[in-house]
Coordinates of C-alpha atoms in Angstrom, one line a residue:
M106 CA 8.1 26.8 28.7
R107 CA 5.7 28.7 26.5
V108 CA 6.8 29.6 22.7
R109 CA 5.9 33.3 23.5
D110 CA 8.6 33.5 26.4
L111 CA 11.3 32.7 23.8
P112 CA 13.4 35.5 22.0
L113 CA 11.4 35.5 18.9
P114 CA 9.9 37.9 16.6
D115 CA 6.2 38.4 17.1
E116 CA 5.3 37.2 13.6
V117 CA 7.3 34.0 14.2
V118 CA 5.5 33.2 17.5
A119 CA 2.2 33.9 15.8
H120 CA 3.4 31.4 13.1
Y121 CA 4.1 28.8 15.6
E122 CA 0.9 29.2 17.6
A123 CA -1.2 29.1 14.4
S124 CA 0.4 25.7 13.9
D125 CA -0.7 24.5 17.4
I126 CA 3.0 24.9 18.8
T127 CA 2.6 26.7 22.1
E128 CA 4.4 24.9 24.6
L129 CA 7.9 23.3 24.4
Y130 CA 8.5 19.7 24.8
P131 CA 10.9 18.9 27.5
P132 CA 13.9 18.1 25.4
Q133 CA 13.4 21.6 23.5
E134 CA 13.3 23.2 26.9
A135 CA 16.3 21.5 27.8
A136 CA 18.0 22.9 24.4
V137 CA 17.0 26.2 25.4
D138 CA 18.3 25.9 28.8
A139 CA 21.5 24.7 27.3
G140 CA 21.8 27.9 25.4
V141 CA 20.8 27.4 21.7
T142 CA 19.0 30.7 21.7
R143 CA 22.3 32.2 23.0
G144 CA 24.6 31.0 20.5
E145 CA 25.9 28.2 22.4
N146 CA 27.1 24.8 20.8
A147 CA 24.8 21.9 21.5
V148 CA 24.5 18.3 20.4
V149 CA 21.0 17.2 20.7
A150 CA 20.5 13.3 21.0
I151 CA 16.9 12.9 21.1
P152 CA 14.2 10.4 19.6
T153 CA 12.6 11.0 16.3
A154 CA 9.5 13.2 16.5
S155 CA 10.7 14.7 19.9
G156 CA 11.4 18.3 18.2
K157 CA 14.8 18.5 16.7
T158 CA 13.8 20.6 13.8
F159 CA 12.0 23.3 16.1
I160 CA 15.5 23.3 18.1
A161 CA 17.3 23.9 14.8
E162 CA 14.8 26.7 13.9
L163 CA 15.2 28.2 17.5
A164 CA 19.1 28.5 17.0
M165 CA 18.9 29.6 13.4
L166 CA 16.4 32.4 14.3
T167 CA 18.4 33.8 17.3
A168 CA 21.8 33.4 15.8
G169 CA 22.0 37.2 14.8
G170 CA 23.3 36.4 11.3
P171 CA 23.1 33.8 8.4
A172 CA 22.5 30.0 9.1
L173 CA 23.4 26.9 7.5
Y174 CA 21.3 23.6 7.7
I175 CA 23.5 20.6 6.7
V176 CA 21.7 17.4 5.7
P177 CA 22.9 14.2 4.3
L178 CA 20.3 13.4 1.7
R179 CA 18.8 15.5 -1.1
A180 CA 15.2 14.4 -0.1
L181 CA 15.7 15.6 3.2
A182 CA 17.2 19.0 2.0
R183 CA 14.0 19.5 -0.2
E184 CA 11.8 18.8 2.8
K185 CA 13.7 21.1 5.2
Y186 CA 13.7 23.8 2.6
E187 CA 10.0 23.6 2.4
T188 CA 9.5 23.8 6.1
F189 CA 12.0 26.7 6.6
S190 CA 10.5 28.6 3.8
E191 CA 7.2 28.8 5.9
L192 CA 8.9 30.8 8.6
P193 CA 7.7 34.5 8.2
G194 CA 10.5 36.9 7.2
V195 CA 12.9 34.4 6.6
S196 CA 14.6 33.9 3.2
V197 CA 15.8 30.2 2.4
G198 CA 18.1 29.0 -0.2
I199 CA 19.1 25.4 -1.1
S200 CA 21.8 23.7 -3.0
T201 CA 22.1 19.9 -3.3
G202 CA 23.2 19.2 -6.9
D203 CA 26.7 18.5 -8.3
L204 CA 26.1 21.3 -10.9
D205 CA 24.5 24.0 -9.1
S206 CA 26.5 27.0 -8.0
T207 CA 27.0 28.1 -4.6
E208 CA 28.0 31.6 -5.1
E209 CA 24.6 33.2 -4.7
L210 CA 23.8 31.7 -1.4
G211 CA 25.2 34.5 0.7
A212 CA 21.9 36.3 0.0
Y213 CA 19.8 34.0 2.1
D214 CA 19.1 34.0 6.0
V215 CA 19.0 30.1 5.8
V216 CA 21.0 28.0 3.4
V217 CA 19.9 24.2 3.4
A218 CA 22.7 22.2 1.7
T219 CA 24.2 18.5 1.7
S220 CA 27.6 18.2 3.3
E221 CA 29.2 17.7 -0.1
K222 CA 27.9 21.1 -1.2
V223 CA 29.0 22.9 1.8
D224 CA 32.5 21.2 1.3
S225 CA 32.7 22.2 -2.4
A226 CA 31.6 25.9 -1.2
I227 CA 34.6 25.9 1.1
R228 CA 36.9 24.4 -1.5
N229 CA 36.0 27.3 -4.0
G230 CA 36.2 29.9 -1.5
A231 CA 32.8 30.9 -1.2
S232 CA 32.6 34.3 0.8
W233 CA 29.3 33.7 2.5
V234 CA 30.9 30.7 4.5
D235 CA 32.9 33.4 6.5
D236 CA 29.6 35.2 7.8
L237 CA 27.9 32.2 8.9
A238 CA 26.6 32.6 12.5
C239 CA 24.9 29.2 13.1
V240 CA 25.5 25.8 11.4
V241 CA 23.1 23.1 12.1
V242 CA 24.2 19.4 11.4
D243 CA 21.3 17.0 10.9
E244 CA 21.9 13.3 11.3
V245 CA 25.4 13.8 12.8
H246 CA 25.9 10.3 13.4
L247 CA 26.5 9.9 9.7
L248 CA 29.9 10.8 10.9
G249 CA 30.5 7.1 11.1
S250 CA 29.5 6.5 7.7
K251 CA 32.2 5.3 5.3
G252 CA 30.8 7.3 2.3
R253 CA 29.6 10.5 3.7
G254 CA 31.3 10.6 7.2
P255 CA 34.8 11.9 6.1
T256 CA 33.4 14.8 4.2
L257 CA 31.1 15.6 6.9
E258 CA 33.9 15.6 9.5
V259 CA 36.3 17.7 7.4
T260 CA 33.4 20.2 6.6
M261 CA 32.8 20.6 10.3
A262 CA 36.5 21.1 11.1
T263 CA 37.1 23.5 8.3
L264 CA 34.0 25.5 9.0
G265 CA 35.3 26.3 12.5
R266 CA 38.5 27.9 10.8
R267 CA 36.5 29.9 8.4
A268 CA 34.1 31.1 10.8
P269 CA 35.6 30.8 14.5
D270 CA 32.8 32.3 16.3
V271 CA 30.2 30.0 14.5
Q272 CA 27.4 28.4 16.6
I273 CA 27.2 24.6 15.9
V274 CA 24.1 22.6 16.8
A275 CA 24.4 18.8 16.0
L276 CA 21.2 16.6 16.0
S277 CA 20.8 12.9 16.1
A278 CA 18.1 10.6 17.0
T279 CA 20.2 7.3 17.4
V280 CA 23.8 7.7 18.5
A281 CA 25.7 5.8 21.2
N282 CA 28.5 8.1 22.2
P283 CA 26.9 11.6 21.8
D284 CA 29.0 12.7 24.8
E285 CA 32.3 12.3 22.7
I286 CA 30.8 14.4 19.8
A287 CA 29.9 17.0 22.2
D288 CA 33.2 17.0 23.8
W289 CA 35.0 17.4 20.2
L290 CA 32.6 20.4 19.4
D291 CA 32.9 21.9 22.7
A292 CA 29.2 21.5 23.0
T293 CA 26.5 21.0 25.7
L294 CA 24.9 17.7 25.4
V295 CA 21.2 17.6 25.5
Q296 CA 20.1 13.9 25.7
S297 CA 16.7 12.5 26.3
R298 CA 14.6 9.4 25.7
W299 CA 11.3 11.4 26.0
R300 CA 8.9 11.1 23.0
P301 CA 5.8 12.8 22.4
I302 CA 4.1 9.4 21.6
D303 CA 4.9 6.2 23.3
L304 CA 6.9 3.6 21.4
R305 CA 6.8 0.0 22.0
T306 CA 9.1 -2.4 20.1
G307 CA 8.6 -6.1 19.6
V308 CA 9.3 -9.1 17.7
Y309 CA 6.8 -11.4 15.8
A310 CA 7.3 -15.2 15.9
D311 CA 4.7 -18.2 15.7
G312 CA 1.5 -16.2 15.6
S313 CA 2.1 -13.3 18.1
V314 CA 4.3 -10.3 18.8
A315 CA 6.0 -9.8 22.0
F316 CA 6.8 -6.0 23.0
D317 CA 9.4 -4.7 25.2
D318 CA 6.7 -3.2 27.5
G319 CA 5.5 -6.8 28.5
S320 CA 2.5 -6.7 26.2
T321 CA 1.6 -9.2 23.5
L322 CA -0.4 -9.0 20.1
A323 CA -1.9 -11.9 18.6
V324 CA -1.4 -12.0 14.8
P325 CA -3.6 -14.6 13.2
V326 CA -1.4 -15.9 10.0
D327 CA -2.8 -18.2 7.3
A328 CA 0.2 -18.5 4.9
S329 CA -1.2 -19.1 1.5
E330 CA 0.4 -21.7 -0.9
G331 CA 3.8 -20.2 -1.9
E332 CA 3.9 -17.5 0.6
N333 CA 6.6 -17.6 3.4
G334 CA 5.8 -17.1 6.8
A335 CA 7.5 -13.8 7.2
T336 CA 5.6 -12.2 4.4
A337 CA 2.3 -13.6 5.6
A338 CA 2.9 -12.1 8.9
T339 CA 4.1 -8.9 7.6
V340 CA 0.7 -8.6 5.4
E341 CA -1.2 -9.2 8.6
L342 CA 0.5 -6.7 10.6
V343 CA 0.1 -3.9 7.9
R344 CA -3.4 -4.8 7.4
G345 CA -4.1 -4.7 11.4
A346 CA -2.5 -1.2 11.5
V347 CA -4.5 0.0 8.6
D348 CA -7.8 -1.5 9.9
D349 CA -7.3 0.3 13.0
G350 CA -6.9 3.7 11.1
G351 CA -3.2 3.9 11.0
Q352 CA -0.4 3.9 8.3
C353 CA 2.2 1.4 7.9
L354 CA 5.9 1.2 6.8
A355 CA 7.3 -2.2 5.9
F356 CA 11.2 -2.4 5.4
V357 CA 12.7 -5.3 3.2
R358 CA 16.1 -6.3 2.0
S359 CA 15.9 -5.3 -1.6
R360 CA 14.2 -3.5 -4.3
R361 CA 12.6 -6.7 -5.7
E362 CA 11.3 -7.5 -2.4
A363 CA 9.8 -4.1 -2.0
E364 CA 8.0 -4.3 -5.0
A365 CA 6.9 -7.8 -4.5
L366 CA 5.5 -7.0 -1.0
A367 CA 3.6 -3.9 -2.4
D368 CA 2.1 -6.0 -5.2
R369 CA 1.0 -8.6 -2.5
L370 CA -0.6 -5.9 0.0
A371 CA -2.2 -4.2 -3.3
D372 CA -4.2 -7.4 -3.7
E373 CA -5.6 -7.0 0.0
A374 CA -7.3 -3.9 -1.2
I375 CA -6.4 -2.0 1.8
G376 CA -7.2 1.4 0.4
E377 CA -7.8 3.5 -2.6
A378 CA -5.6 6.4 -4.1
A379 CA -6.7 7.1 -7.7
T380 CA -5.8 10.5 -7.8
I381 CA -2.3 9.7 -6.6
A382 CA -2.0 7.1 -8.9
A383 CA -2.7 9.4 -11.8
D384 CA 0.1 11.6 -10.6
V385 CA 2.5 8.7 -10.7
R386 CA 1.4 7.7 -14.3
S387 CA 1.9 11.4 -15.4
A388 CA 5.5 11.4 -14.0
G389 CA 6.8 8.8 -16.3
G390 CA 5.8 5.9 -18.2
T391 CA 8.3 3.2 -17.5
D392 CA 7.4 -0.4 -16.4
T393 CA 8.4 0.5 -13.0
G394 CA 6.4 3.5 -12.9
R395 CA 3.3 1.6 -14.2
R396 CA 3.8 -1.0 -11.6
L397 CA 4.0 1.7 -9.0
A398 CA 0.9 3.4 -10.3
D399 CA -1.0 0.0 -10.2
C400 CA 0.1 -0.6 -6.3
V401 CA -0.8 3.2 -5.8
E402 CA -4.3 2.6 -7.0
A403 CA -4.7 0.2 -3.7
S404 CA -3.0 2.8 -1.5
V405 CA 0.2 0.9 -1.4
A406 CA 3.6 2.1 -2.8
F407 CA 7.1 0.7 -2.9
H408 CA 10.1 3.0 -2.5
H409 CA 13.7 2.5 -3.4
A410 CA 16.5 4.1 -5.2
G411 CA 15.6 2.5 -8.6
L412 CA 12.5 5.0 -8.6
R413 CA 12.8 8.4 -10.5
S414 CA 13.2 11.1 -7.8
E415 CA 9.7 12.7 -8.9
H416 CA 8.1 9.3 -8.2
R417 CA 9.8 8.9 -4.9
A418 CA 8.7 12.6 -4.0
I419 CA 5.1 12.0 -4.7
V420 CA 5.1 8.8 -2.6
E421 CA 6.6 10.5 0.3
N422 CA 4.2 13.6 0.0
A423 CA 1.2 11.5 -0.2
F424 CA 2.0 9.2 2.5
R425 CA 2.6 12.3 4.7
A426 CA -0.7 13.6 3.7
R427 CA -2.3 10.4 4.7
E428 CA -3.4 9.5 1.2
L429 CA -1.3 6.3 1.1
K430 CA -1.9 3.5 3.6
C431 CA 1.5 1.7 3.3
I432 CA 5.1 2.1 1.7
C433 CA 7.1 -1.0 1.2
A434 CA 10.6 0.3 1.3
T435 CA 14.3 -0.6 1.4
P436 CA 16.2 0.9 4.5
T437 CA 17.3 4.0 2.6
L438 CA 13.9 5.6 3.3
A439 CA 14.5 5.4 7.2
A440 CA 17.7 7.7 6.8
G441 CA 16.4 11.1 7.6
V442 CA 13.2 11.6 5.3
N443 CA 10.1 12.4 7.5
V444 CA 7.5 9.7 6.8
P445 CA 6.1 8.5 10.3
A446 CA 3.7 5.8 10.5
R447 CA 1.4 4.1 13.3
R448 CA 3.3 0.7 12.6
V449 CA 6.7 -0.1 11.5
V450 CA 7.4 -3.6 10.3
V451 CA 11.0 -4.6 9.6
R452 CA 10.6 -7.9 7.8
D453 CA 14.4 -8.3 7.0
Q454 CA 17.1 -7.8 9.2
Q455 CA 19.8 -8.9 7.0
R456 CA 20.8 -7.9 3.6
Y457 CA 23.2 -9.0 0.7
T458 CA 26.5 -7.2 1.0
G459 CA 28.3 -8.6 -2.1
S460 CA 30.0 -11.5 0.0
G461 CA 26.9 -12.8 1.8
M462 CA 24.1 -12.0 4.0
E463 CA 25.1 -9.8 6.9
W464 CA 23.0 -8.5 9.8
L465 CA 21.8 -4.7 9.6
P466 CA 23.5 -2.4 12.1
V467 CA 21.6 -1.7 15.2
L468 CA 21.7 1.9 14.5
E469 CA 20.0 1.3 11.1
V470 CA 17.3 -0.8 12.7
H471 CA 16.6 1.9 15.4
Q472 CA 16.2 4.5 12.7
M473 CA 13.5 2.5 11.1
C474 CA 11.7 1.7 14.3
G475 CA 11.9 5.3 15.2
R476 CA 9.6 6.1 12.4
A477 CA 6.6 4.6 14.4
G478 CA 4.3 7.1 15.7
R479 CA 2.7 10.2 14.0
P480 CA 2.4 13.2 16.4
H481 CA -0.9 14.5 16.8
L482 CA -2.3 11.7 14.8
D483 CA -1.5 8.4 16.7
P484 CA -2.0 7.4 20.4
Y485 CA 1.0 5.1 20.2
G486 CA 3.9 4.0 17.8
E487 CA 4.6 0.2 17.2
A488 CA 7.8 -1.2 15.7
V489 CA 7.8 -4.9 14.9
L490 CA 10.6 -7.2 13.8
V491 CA 9.7 -10.3 12.1
T492 CA 11.0 -13.8 12.5
G493 CA 10.2 -17.3 12.4
D494 CA 10.4 -18.9 15.9
D495 CA 11.3 -18.5 19.4
A496 CA 15.0 -18.8 18.8
G497 CA 14.7 -16.1 16.1
R498 CA 12.8 -14.1 18.7
A499 CA 15.4 -14.2 21.3
E500 CA 18.0 -13.4 18.9
L501 CA 16.2 -10.3 17.5
Q502 CA 15.3 -9.2 21.2
S503 CA 19.1 -9.3 22.0
R504 CA 20.6 -8.0 19.0
Y505 CA 18.1 -5.1 18.4
V506 CA 15.3 -4.6 20.8
G507 CA 17.4 -4.3 24.0
A508 CA 20.7 -3.2 22.2
A509 CA 22.3 0.1 22.1
P510 CA 23.4 1.4 18.6
E511 CA 26.8 1.2 17.6
A512 CA 29.2 4.1 18.5
V513 CA 30.2 6.7 16.1
E514 CA 33.5 6.2 14.8
S515 CA 35.5 8.3 12.3
Q516 CA 36.2 6.9 9.0
L517 CA 38.7 9.7 8.0
A518 CA 41.7 7.4 8.0
E519 CA 40.2 5.5 5.0
R520 CA 43.0 6.1 2.2
E521 CA 40.7 7.3 -0.5
A522 CA 38.8 9.8 1.6
L523 CA 42.1 11.1 3.0
R524 CA 43.9 11.7 -0.2
T525 CA 40.6 13.7 -1.3
H526 CA 40.8 16.0 1.9
V527 CA 44.6 16.6 1.9
L528 CA 44.2 17.8 -1.5
A529 CA 41.4 20.0 -0.7
V530 CA 43.3 21.3 2.4
V531 CA 46.3 22.3 0.5
A532 CA 44.5 23.5 -2.8
S533 CA 42.1 25.7 -0.6
G534 CA 45.1 27.2 1.2
F535 CA 44.5 26.1 4.7
A536 CA 48.0 24.5 4.8
E537 CA 51.3 24.9 3.0
S538 CA 53.2 21.9 4.5
R539 CA 52.9 18.7 6.0
E540 CA 52.6 20.0 9.4
G541 CA 49.9 22.5 8.3
V542 CA 48.0 19.6 7.0
L543 CA 48.3 17.7 10.2
D544 CA 47.3 21.0 12.1
V545 CA 44.2 21.2 10.0
L546 CA 43.3 17.5 10.7
D547 CA 44.0 18.0 14.3
A548 CA 40.6 19.7 14.5
T549 CA 38.9 16.6 13.2
F550 CA 36.6 14.0 15.2
Y551 CA 39.5 11.4 14.2
A552 CA 42.1 13.2 16.1
H553 CA 39.9 14.0 19.1
G554 CA 39.0 10.3 19.6
T555 CA 42.2 8.5 19.2
D556 CA 46.1 9.0 20.2
E557 CA 47.0 7.6 16.8
S558 CA 48.4 9.8 14.6
L559 CA 47.6 10.5 10.7
A560 CA 51.2 11.4 9.8
G561 CA 52.2 8.3 8.4
L562 CA 48.9 8.1 6.3
V563 CA 49.3 11.7 5.3
D564 CA 52.7 10.9 4.1
D565 CA 51.3 8.2 2.0
V566 CA 48.6 10.1 0.5
V567 CA 50.7 13.1 -0.2
A568 CA 53.0 10.7 -2.3
D569 CA 50.0 9.6 -4.3
L570 CA 49.1 13.3 -5.0
V571 CA 52.7 13.9 -6.0
D572 CA 52.8 11.0 -8.3
W573 CA 49.5 12.1 -10.0
E574 CA 51.0 15.6 -10.4
M575 CA 48.3 17.3 -8.3
L576 CA 50.7 18.3 -5.5
T577 CA 54.3 19.5 -5.4
A578 CA 56.4 18.8 -2.2
E579 CA 59.7 20.5 -3.3
T580 CA 59.3 23.4 -0.6
G581 CA 56.6 22.8 1.6
L582 CA 53.4 21.5 0.0
S583 CA 51.5 23.3 -3.0
A584 CA 48.7 22.2 -5.3
T585 CA 49.6 22.2 -9.0
D586 CA 47.3 23.8 -11.4
L587 CA 45.8 20.3 -12.1
G588 CA 45.5 19.6 -8.3
G589 CA 43.7 22.8 -7.7
V590 CA 41.2 22.0 -10.7
V591 CA 40.6 18.4 -9.6
S592 CA 39.7 19.9 -6.0
R593 CA 37.5 22.7 -7.0
Q594 CA 35.7 20.7 -9.7
Y595 CA 35.1 18.3 -6.5
V596 CA 36.1 15.0 -8.1
A597 CA 38.1 12.5 -6.2
P598 CA 41.8 12.7 -7.0
R599 CA 41.8 9.0 -8.4
T600 CA 39.0 10.3 -10.6
G601 CA 41.2 13.2 -11.7
A602 CA 44.3 10.9 -12.5
R603 CA 41.9 8.4 -14.5
I604 CA 40.9 11.4 -16.7
V605 CA 44.5 12.8 -17.1
E606 CA 45.3 9.0 -18.1
G607 CA 42.3 8.9 -20.6
L608 CA 43.4 12.4 -22.0
R609 CA 46.8 11.1 -22.7
T610 CA 45.6 8.0 -24.4
M611 CA 43.0 10.0 -26.4
A612 CA 45.9 12.1 -27.7
T613 CA 47.7 8.9 -29.4
M614 CA 44.4 7.6 -30.9
E615 CA 43.1 8.2 -34.5
P616 CA 40.9 11.2 -34.5
D617 CA 37.8 9.3 -35.9
D618 CA 38.3 7.0 -33.0
V619 CA 38.0 9.6 -30.3
T620 CA 33.9 9.5 -29.9
G621 CA 31.3 9.9 -27.5
L622 CA 31.8 6.6 -26.1
T623 CA 35.4 7.2 -25.7
A624 CA 34.8 10.2 -23.4
L625 CA 32.0 8.3 -21.6
E626 CA 34.1 5.3 -20.9
V627 CA 36.8 7.5 -19.3
V628 CA 34.5 9.4 -16.9
C629 CA 32.3 6.1 -16.1
D630 CA 35.6 4.2 -15.3
T631 CA 36.1 6.5 -12.2
P632 CA 35.3 6.1 -8.6
D633 CA 32.8 9.0 -8.7
M634 CA 30.5 7.3 -11.2
H635 CA 28.1 4.9 -9.7
G636 CA 28.5 1.3 -10.9
T637 CA 25.9 -0.4 -12.9
Y638 CA 25.1 -4.3 -12.4
L639 CA 26.4 -6.5 -14.8
G640 CA 24.0 -9.7 -14.6
N641 CA 25.5 -13.0 -15.9
R642 CA 23.2 -12.9 -18.9
E643 CA 24.4 -10.0 -20.4
R644 CA 28.2 -10.2 -19.4
A645 CA 29.0 -12.0 -22.9
A646 CA 27.1 -9.5 -24.9
M647 CA 28.7 -6.6 -23.1
Y648 CA 32.4 -8.1 -23.7
Q649 CA 31.5 -8.6 -27.3
Y650 CA 30.5 -4.8 -27.4
A651 CA 33.8 -3.9 -25.7
R652 CA 35.7 -6.0 -28.3
T653 CA 33.8 -4.4 -31.4
H654 CA 34.5 -0.8 -30.2
A655 CA 37.9 -1.4 -28.8
D656 CA 39.6 1.2 -31.0
E657 CA 37.3 3.8 -29.3
L658 CA 38.1 2.8 -25.8
T659 CA 41.1 4.1 -23.7
T660 CA 41.6 0.9 -21.8
A661 CA 42.8 -2.4 -23.5
M662 CA 40.8 -5.5 -22.2
G663 CA 44.2 -7.2 -21.1
E664 CA 45.4 -4.0 -19.4
T665 CA 42.8 -3.5 -16.8
E666 CA 43.3 -4.7 -13.2
T667 CA 39.7 -4.8 -12.4
F668 CA 38.2 -6.3 -15.7
E669 CA 34.7 -6.9 -14.1
R670 CA 34.6 -3.1 -12.7
W671 CA 35.9 -2.0 -16.2
L672 CA 33.2 -3.9 -18.1
E673 CA 30.5 -2.4 -15.9
S674 CA 31.8 1.0 -16.8
V675 CA 31.6 0.2 -20.4
K676 CA 27.9 -0.9 -19.8
T677 CA 27.4 2.5 -18.0
A678 CA 29.0 4.4 -20.9
R679 CA 27.0 2.4 -23.5
I680 CA 23.7 3.1 -21.8
L681 CA 24.4 6.9 -21.6
L682 CA 25.6 7.1 -25.1
E683 CA 22.3 5.6 -26.3
W684 CA 20.4 8.0 -24.3
A685 CA 22.2 10.8 -25.9
D686 CA 21.5 9.4 -29.0
G687 CA 17.9 9.5 -28.2
D688 CA 16.8 6.2 -26.9
S689 CA 14.1 6.8 -24.4
T690 CA 14.1 5.9 -20.7
E691 CA 11.6 3.2 -21.0
E692 CA 13.7 1.5 -23.8
L693 CA 16.9 1.6 -21.7
V694 CA 15.4 0.7 -18.5
E695 CA 14.0 -2.5 -20.3
R696 CA 17.0 -3.2 -22.4
Y697 CA 19.5 -3.0 -19.6
R698 CA 17.4 -3.9 -16.4
I699 CA 18.2 -0.7 -14.6
G700 CA 15.9 1.4 -12.7
P701 CA 14.5 4.9 -14.0
G702 CA 16.2 6.5 -10.9
D703 CA 19.5 4.7 -11.8
L704 CA 19.5 6.1 -15.1
E705 CA 18.5 9.5 -13.7
S706 CA 21.4 9.7 -11.3
R707 CA 24.0 8.4 -13.8
I708 CA 23.1 11.0 -16.4
E709 CA 23.4 13.6 -13.6
R710 CA 26.7 12.5 -12.5
A711 CA 28.0 11.9 -16.3
E712 CA 27.2 15.7 -16.9
W713 CA 29.1 16.8 -14.0
L714 CA 32.1 14.3 -14.5
L715 CA 32.2 15.3 -18.4
G716 CA 32.4 19.1 -17.3
A717 CA 35.2 18.3 -14.8
A718 CA 37.1 16.2 -17.7
D719 CA 36.7 19.1 -20.0
T720 CA 38.0 21.7 -17.4
V721 CA 41.0 19.2 -16.7
A722 CA 41.8 19.0 -20.5
D723 CA 41.9 22.8 -20.6
V724 CA 44.4 23.0 -17.9
L725 CA 46.4 20.5 -19.4
G726 CA 46.3 22.0 -22.8
A727 CA 44.6 18.8 -24.2
D728 CA 41.7 18.6 -26.4
G729 CA 38.6 18.2 -24.4
S730 CA 36.1 18.6 -27.4
A731 CA 34.9 14.9 -27.0
F732 CA 33.7 15.6 -23.5
R733 CA 32.1 18.8 -24.4
A734 CA 30.2 17.4 -27.3
V735 CA 28.7 14.4 -25.4
R736 CA 27.9 16.4 -22.5
E737 CA 25.9 18.7 -24.8
R738 CA 24.2 15.7 -26.3
L739 CA 23.2 14.3 -22.7

């Protein structure tokens, strides 16, 4: 099937043909046959690089009305925004942050947004949601994610209520049960293993890689003194791909390991990228940024959440432009950001989770391996898992190479998530009774896939919300003013309850004791603030800091149920206060052993939470000036 045979405007056809897109890939043709250009729902489960974005564009361009593209990550949102903005005659909007408004998005033909921003728009009654003709959900397998899954699931269910005739196209590269998702969405399943570039996956052990197609690759490893075999093999695998004219992604378990491997590869002098290194240096002067720039000089980069967002973007864009030879990354890079490479090396298949080392999910490893093979650039793609011996080889072949990814299972029954979405359902006017809530939730993936009722759990979370004065249950269910504000501000109910508790404690404190630290301790001691690691060496100093400033804190040390978590929140509050007082990123990164990206994300979240706390104070008739003052200083 040719592009010019599709029901697209002439200027769009010309745009595709100018990009050498003239013939459809087999999965794309199957999607057209399934009706994506006729407004039909579809679940598209095809490998990475097989043309999912083009299928999404076909659906959005032929929908006859505004379209929404939902992504899990901000980096992916920016990438898709730039891609869709190249389409002729199409206006594109983007919404990803906690602070940006969604009201103006109705003016665009296509809106790219995270699921959280769409959920927020629905809660706040954004009128443009009602006019949507097409919704594309990227990485739909994240329905099974404990963090993002419930929000994505409820958002998809409520979108169907706000816009009953909307077309839904769900995309995924790795999902074990796409038929169940398709059944839930009343959609046609388009499933294929076809790739434009062949991918072979293998396991390295004892000097060679055994691939799943029966071929082998000798890897001469000379482990230098002090270097373990896995790292030595990874270095050789990267160097081999680069020497052959390709690029490489190397995945490791932690930030420290990513930086160490990048340093090691930089010593190999596999390339040169002085211009990109200069861009990195100009984007920030922390020690992390300088180390990154030093690696980039040799055409190697590391990539993890501790990097500033600008540094991550420079690395991703330079790699896509083939100006970097290798990225050493934590698994987060594999979650949807388009950075394909000739070879992918997964050095570590386990990571520390707080209670010990655990195997990575099959789905996550498949996501990494799927990055192998650059369309129009590579004759093939290779993914290699690294282990030490034949026993390890057999383990990895069984566990990952020959295994299907885990089935997607709903996480909606998790109490914290359910509490959030029950409040939103009532506060948004979707339900006015227990039965109404259950009716809304009956449209979720959870309800579709199980015979177990959510009724008992709903009763429990309603009781929590009544106790926190966010719902009333005297005659049916309704949100209080407090509950409405908590939902519209997009904070978790438990965050709202902690803010209320903090405000009430602040009202009993001496006026001079209510400071910026007070306000920051309240918002940092909530589930919506990212935690900050508290090392053993700094625990005593942070304990002393909390004792010294006890009069400014709303929680007494002896009264907290989770002392370690609270002490971490005091550390976060202290860092943010010192930032507000003028300390530089470089000083804080060095003093508190956090990444520049960690500081960046906590500042942004603090702004959002301080604004929410001020709004909660207003609805309670309390004094929110401490929240306003420190937010302005941030």
